[in-house]
Tab-separated table of C-alpha atoms in Angstrom:
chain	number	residue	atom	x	y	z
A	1	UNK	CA	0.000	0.000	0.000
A	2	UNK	CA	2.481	2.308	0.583
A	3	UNK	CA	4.457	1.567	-2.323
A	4	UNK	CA	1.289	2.274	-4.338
A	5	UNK	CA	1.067	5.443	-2.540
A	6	UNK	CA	4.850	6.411	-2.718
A	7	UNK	CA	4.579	5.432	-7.007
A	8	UNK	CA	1.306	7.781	-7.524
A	9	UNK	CA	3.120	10.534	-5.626
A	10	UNK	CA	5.934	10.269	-7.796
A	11	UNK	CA	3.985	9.534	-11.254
A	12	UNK	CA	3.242	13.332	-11.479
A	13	UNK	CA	6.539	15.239	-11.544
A	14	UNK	CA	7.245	18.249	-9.743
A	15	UNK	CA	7.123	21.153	-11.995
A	16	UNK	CA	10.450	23.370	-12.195
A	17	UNK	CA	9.960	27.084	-13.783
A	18	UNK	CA	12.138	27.102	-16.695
A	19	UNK	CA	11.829	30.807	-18.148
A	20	UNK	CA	14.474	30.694	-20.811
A	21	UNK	CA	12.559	27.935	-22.689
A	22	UNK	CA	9.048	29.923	-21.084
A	23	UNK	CA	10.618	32.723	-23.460
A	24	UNK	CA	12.029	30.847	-26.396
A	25	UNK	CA	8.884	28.333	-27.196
A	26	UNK	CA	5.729	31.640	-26.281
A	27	UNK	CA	8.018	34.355	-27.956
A	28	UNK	CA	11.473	34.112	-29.711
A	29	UNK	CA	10.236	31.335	-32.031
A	30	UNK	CA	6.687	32.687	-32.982
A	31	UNK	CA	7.956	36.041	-33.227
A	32	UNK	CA	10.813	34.163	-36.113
A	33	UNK	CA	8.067	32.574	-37.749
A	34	UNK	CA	5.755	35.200	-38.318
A	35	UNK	CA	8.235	37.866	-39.223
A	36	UNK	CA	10.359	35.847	-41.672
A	37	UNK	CA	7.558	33.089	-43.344
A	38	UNK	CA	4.838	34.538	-43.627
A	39	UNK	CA	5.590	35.413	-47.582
A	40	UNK	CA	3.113	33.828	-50.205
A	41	UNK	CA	6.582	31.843	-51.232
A	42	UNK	CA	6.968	30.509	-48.005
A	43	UNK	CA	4.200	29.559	-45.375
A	44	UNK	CA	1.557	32.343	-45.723
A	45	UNK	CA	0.166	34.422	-43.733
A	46	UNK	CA	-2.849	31.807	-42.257
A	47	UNK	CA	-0.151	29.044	-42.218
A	48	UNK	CA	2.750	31.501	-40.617
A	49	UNK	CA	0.148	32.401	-37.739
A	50	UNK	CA	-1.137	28.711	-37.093
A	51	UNK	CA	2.300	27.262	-36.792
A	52	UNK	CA	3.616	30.496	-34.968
A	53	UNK	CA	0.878	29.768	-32.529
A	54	UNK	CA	0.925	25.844	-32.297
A	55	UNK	CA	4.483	26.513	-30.235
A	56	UNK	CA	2.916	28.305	-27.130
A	57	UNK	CA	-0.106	26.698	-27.435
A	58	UNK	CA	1.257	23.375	-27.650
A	59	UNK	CA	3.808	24.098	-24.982
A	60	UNK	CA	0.773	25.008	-22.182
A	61	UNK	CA	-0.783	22.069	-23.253
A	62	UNK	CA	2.207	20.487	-22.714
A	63	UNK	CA	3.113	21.211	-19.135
A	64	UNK	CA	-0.798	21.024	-18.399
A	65	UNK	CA	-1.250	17.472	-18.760
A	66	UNK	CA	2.381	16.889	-17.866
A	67	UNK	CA	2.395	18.272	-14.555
A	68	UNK	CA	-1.955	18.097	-13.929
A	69	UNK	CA	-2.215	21.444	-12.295
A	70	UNK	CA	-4.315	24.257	-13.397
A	71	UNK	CA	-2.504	27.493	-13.804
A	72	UNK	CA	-4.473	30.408	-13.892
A	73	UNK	CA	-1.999	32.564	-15.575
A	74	UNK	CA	-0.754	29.632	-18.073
A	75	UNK	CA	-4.614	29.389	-18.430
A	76	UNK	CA	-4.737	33.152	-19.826
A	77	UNK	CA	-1.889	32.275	-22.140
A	78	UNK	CA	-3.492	29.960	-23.683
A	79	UNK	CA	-6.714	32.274	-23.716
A	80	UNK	CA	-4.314	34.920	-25.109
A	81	UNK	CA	-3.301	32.437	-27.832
A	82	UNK	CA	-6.428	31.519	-28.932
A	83	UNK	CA	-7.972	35.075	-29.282
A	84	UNK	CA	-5.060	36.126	-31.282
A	85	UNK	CA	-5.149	33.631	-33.999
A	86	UNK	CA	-9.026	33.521	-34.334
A	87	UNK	CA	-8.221	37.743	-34.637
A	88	UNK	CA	-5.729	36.615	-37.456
A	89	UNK	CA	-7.443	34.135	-39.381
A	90	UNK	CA	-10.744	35.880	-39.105
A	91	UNK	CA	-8.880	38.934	-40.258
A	92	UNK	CA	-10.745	41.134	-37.842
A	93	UNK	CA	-8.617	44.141	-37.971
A	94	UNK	CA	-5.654	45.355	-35.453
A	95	UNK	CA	-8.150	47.728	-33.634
A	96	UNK	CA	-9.292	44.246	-32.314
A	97	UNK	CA	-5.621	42.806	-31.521
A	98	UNK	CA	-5.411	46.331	-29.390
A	99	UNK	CA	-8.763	45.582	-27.747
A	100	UNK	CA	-7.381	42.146	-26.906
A	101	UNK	CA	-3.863	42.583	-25.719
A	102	UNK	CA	-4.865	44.996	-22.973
A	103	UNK	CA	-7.972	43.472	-22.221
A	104	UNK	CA	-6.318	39.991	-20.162
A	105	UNK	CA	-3.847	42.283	-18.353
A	106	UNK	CA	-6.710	44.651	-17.685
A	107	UNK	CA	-9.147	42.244	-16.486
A	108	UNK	CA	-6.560	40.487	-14.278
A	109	UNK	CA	-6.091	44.090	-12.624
A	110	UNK	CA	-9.519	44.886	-12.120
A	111	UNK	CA	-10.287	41.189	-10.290
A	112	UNK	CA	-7.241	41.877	-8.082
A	113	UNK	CA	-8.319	45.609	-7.418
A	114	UNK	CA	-11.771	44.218	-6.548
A	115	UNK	CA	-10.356	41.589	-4.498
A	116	UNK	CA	-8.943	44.402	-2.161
A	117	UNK	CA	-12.425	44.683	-0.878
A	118	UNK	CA	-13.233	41.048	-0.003
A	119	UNK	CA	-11.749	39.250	3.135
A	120	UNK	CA	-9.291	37.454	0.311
A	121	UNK	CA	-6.992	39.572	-1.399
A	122	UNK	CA	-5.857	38.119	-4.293
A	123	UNK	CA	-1.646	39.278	-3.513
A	124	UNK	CA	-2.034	36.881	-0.672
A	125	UNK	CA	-2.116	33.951	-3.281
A	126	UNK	CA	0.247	35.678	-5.750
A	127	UNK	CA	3.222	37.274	-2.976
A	128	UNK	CA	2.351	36.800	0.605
A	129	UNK	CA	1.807	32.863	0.185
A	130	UNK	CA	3.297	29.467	2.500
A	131	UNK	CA	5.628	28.798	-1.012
A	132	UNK	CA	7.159	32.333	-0.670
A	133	UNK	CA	7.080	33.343	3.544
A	134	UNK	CA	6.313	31.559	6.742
A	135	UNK	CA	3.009	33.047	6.853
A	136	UNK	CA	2.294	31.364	9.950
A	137	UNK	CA	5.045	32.754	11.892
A	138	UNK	CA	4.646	36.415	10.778
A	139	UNK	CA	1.024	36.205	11.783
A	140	UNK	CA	1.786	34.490	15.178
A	141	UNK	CA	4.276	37.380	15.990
A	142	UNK	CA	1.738	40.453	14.598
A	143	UNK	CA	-0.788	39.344	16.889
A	144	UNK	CA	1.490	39.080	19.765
A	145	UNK	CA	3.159	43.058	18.838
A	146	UNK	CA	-1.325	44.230	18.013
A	147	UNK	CA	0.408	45.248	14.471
A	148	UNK	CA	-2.132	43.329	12.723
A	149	UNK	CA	-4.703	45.940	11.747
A	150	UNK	CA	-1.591	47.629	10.317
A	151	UNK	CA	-0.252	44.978	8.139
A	152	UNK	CA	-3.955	44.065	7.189
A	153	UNK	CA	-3.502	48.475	6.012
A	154	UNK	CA	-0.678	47.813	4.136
A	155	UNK	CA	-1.182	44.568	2.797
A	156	UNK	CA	-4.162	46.227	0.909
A	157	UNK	CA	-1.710	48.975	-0.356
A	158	UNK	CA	0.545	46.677	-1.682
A	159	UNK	CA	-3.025	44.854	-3.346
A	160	UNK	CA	-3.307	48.080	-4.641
A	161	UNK	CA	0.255	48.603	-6.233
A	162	UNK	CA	-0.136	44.939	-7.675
A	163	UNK	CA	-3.213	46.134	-9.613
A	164	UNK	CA	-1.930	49.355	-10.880
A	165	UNK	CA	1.475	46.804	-12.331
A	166	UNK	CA	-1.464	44.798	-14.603
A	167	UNK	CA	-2.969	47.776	-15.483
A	168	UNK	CA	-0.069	49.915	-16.384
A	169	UNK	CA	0.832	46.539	-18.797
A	170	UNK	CA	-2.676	46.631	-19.937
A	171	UNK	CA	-1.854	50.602	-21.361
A	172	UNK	CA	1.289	49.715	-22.823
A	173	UNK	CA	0.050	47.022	-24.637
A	174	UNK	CA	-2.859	48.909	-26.168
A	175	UNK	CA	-0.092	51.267	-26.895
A	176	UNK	CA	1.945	49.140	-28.400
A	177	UNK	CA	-0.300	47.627	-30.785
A	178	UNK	CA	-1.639	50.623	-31.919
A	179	UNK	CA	1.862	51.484	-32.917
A	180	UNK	CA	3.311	49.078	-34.633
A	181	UNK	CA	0.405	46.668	-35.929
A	182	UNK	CA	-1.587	49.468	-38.988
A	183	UNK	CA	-1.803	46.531	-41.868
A	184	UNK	CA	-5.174	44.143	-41.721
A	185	UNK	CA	-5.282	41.313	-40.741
A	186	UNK	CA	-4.445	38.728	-42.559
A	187	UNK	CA	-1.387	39.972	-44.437
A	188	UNK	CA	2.084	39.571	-44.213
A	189	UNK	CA	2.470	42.897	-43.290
A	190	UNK	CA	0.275	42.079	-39.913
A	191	UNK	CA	1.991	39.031	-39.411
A	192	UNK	CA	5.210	40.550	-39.425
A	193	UNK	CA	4.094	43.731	-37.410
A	194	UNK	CA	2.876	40.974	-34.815
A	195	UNK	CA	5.784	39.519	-34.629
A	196	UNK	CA	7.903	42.704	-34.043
A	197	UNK	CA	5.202	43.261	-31.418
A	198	UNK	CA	5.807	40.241	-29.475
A	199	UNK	CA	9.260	40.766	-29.643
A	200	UNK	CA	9.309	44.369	-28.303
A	201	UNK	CA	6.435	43.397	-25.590
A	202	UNK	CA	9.566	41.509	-23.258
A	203	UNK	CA	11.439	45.040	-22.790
A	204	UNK	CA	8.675	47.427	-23.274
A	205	UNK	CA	6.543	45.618	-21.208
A	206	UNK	CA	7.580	42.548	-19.522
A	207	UNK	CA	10.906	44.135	-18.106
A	208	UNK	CA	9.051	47.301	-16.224
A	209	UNK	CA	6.380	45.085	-15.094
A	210	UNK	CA	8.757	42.733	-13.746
A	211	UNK	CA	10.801	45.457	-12.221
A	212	UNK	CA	7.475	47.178	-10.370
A	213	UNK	CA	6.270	43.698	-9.036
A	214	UNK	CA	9.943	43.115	-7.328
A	215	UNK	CA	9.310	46.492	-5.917
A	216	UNK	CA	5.316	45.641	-4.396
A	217	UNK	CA	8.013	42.667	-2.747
A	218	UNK	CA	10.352	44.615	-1.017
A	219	UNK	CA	7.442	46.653	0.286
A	220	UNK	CA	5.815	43.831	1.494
A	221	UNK	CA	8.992	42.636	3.086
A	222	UNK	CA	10.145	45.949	4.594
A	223	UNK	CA	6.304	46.103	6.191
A	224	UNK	CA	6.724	42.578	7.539
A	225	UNK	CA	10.189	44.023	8.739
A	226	UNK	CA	9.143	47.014	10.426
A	227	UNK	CA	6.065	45.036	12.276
A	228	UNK	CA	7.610	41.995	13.379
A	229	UNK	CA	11.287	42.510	13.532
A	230	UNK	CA	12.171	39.440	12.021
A	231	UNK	CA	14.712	38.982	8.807
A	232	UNK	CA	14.111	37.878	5.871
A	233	UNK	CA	15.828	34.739	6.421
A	234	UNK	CA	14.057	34.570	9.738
A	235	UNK	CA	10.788	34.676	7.521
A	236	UNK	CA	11.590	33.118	4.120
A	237	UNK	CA	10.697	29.476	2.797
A	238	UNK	CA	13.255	27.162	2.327
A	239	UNK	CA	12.542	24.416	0.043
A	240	UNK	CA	12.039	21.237	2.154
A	241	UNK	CA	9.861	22.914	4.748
């Protein structure tokens, strides 16, 4: 029995993030495809976009059914993947690729802006979470100092910074594709445009954003400092805990 419970533990691997091939399968390799073969003479503009999208689409599906966890932001991916080819094929114009590309950032924003005013704010699951802090600790030693009305303050600031990163992203793409992406749909012109687009969305975007979340963290961290005293090694997860 235990062997059978030890061998169904282990027959689902543990997933490891892997961002270089994250970045070369969802954007390097599309971006290739639909900038250099998506000439008549080549692959086309439909068959440029399909294959350009197969490699992040097949690459959720992938580590979906490889790992069997639901990810709700591999989930928008995969969202975002779809919408974008059915805007490509059903050459519905770049006004709509706009309308799209700030739309998922945007809606993820609003959810966690909302989620400020419910009892579960949503940058507990995404920052202040067991995987990343001993959350059990930090709240054992608030109640103890009565600084947990404060944190419960702050923590909603920082809910509140969160949301404003997804929704600065959500400008900046609607920017962005307003910019670079003028030729309809279907085109080789579009294709390429998207592709330049994809490629410029990592510093433009993905850089900043990255940047303005590891700054909501050392908020967070400095608040957990100033309330509880403890350091951050004091505090931190350790794999194997």
């Amino acid at each position: 029995m235990d062997n059978e419970s030890t061998t169904s533990v282990q027959s689902t691997p543990t997933h490891k993030p892997r961002p270089m091939i994250d970045l070369l399968v969802s954007i390097l390799i599309p971006s290739v495809i639909l900038m250099k073969f998506s000439n008549p003479e080549h692959l086309g503009p439909s068959g440029a976009l399909v294959i350009a999208l197969a490699f992040p689409l097949g690459w959720g599906t992938f580590e979906l059914f490889k790992y069997r966890k639901f990810n709700f932001i591999a989930l928008l991916g995969l969202i975002s993947v779809l919408l974008t080819g059915g805007i490509g094929l059903l050459e519905l114009g770049p006004k709509w690729l706009a309308v799209k590309e700030a739309a998922i950032p945007g809606l993820i924003g609003l959810v966690i802006l909302i989620s400020a005013y419910t009892p579960y704010p949503l940058i507990r699951t995404l920052l202040f979470n067991p995987r990343v802090m001993n959350i059990e600790k930090i709240e054992t030693k608030l109640h103890e100092l009565g600084t947990q009305h404060l944190f419960d303050t702050r923590l909603n600031n920082a809910t509140y910074l969160l949301s404003s990163t997804f929704l600065f992203s959500a400008v900046m793409n609607y920017l962005l594709v307003t910019w670079i992406v003028i030729s309809p749909a279907g085109t080789p012109a579009f294709n390429e445009e998207l592709g330049q687009m994809t490629l410029l969305s990592y510093p433009v975007i993905a850089i900043p954003s990255t940047v303005m979340m590891m700054a909501i963290l050392y908020y967070l961290w400095r608040t957990i400092r100033t309330l509880t005293g403890y350091t951050l090694e004091e505090i931190i997860t350790m794999p194997g805990d």
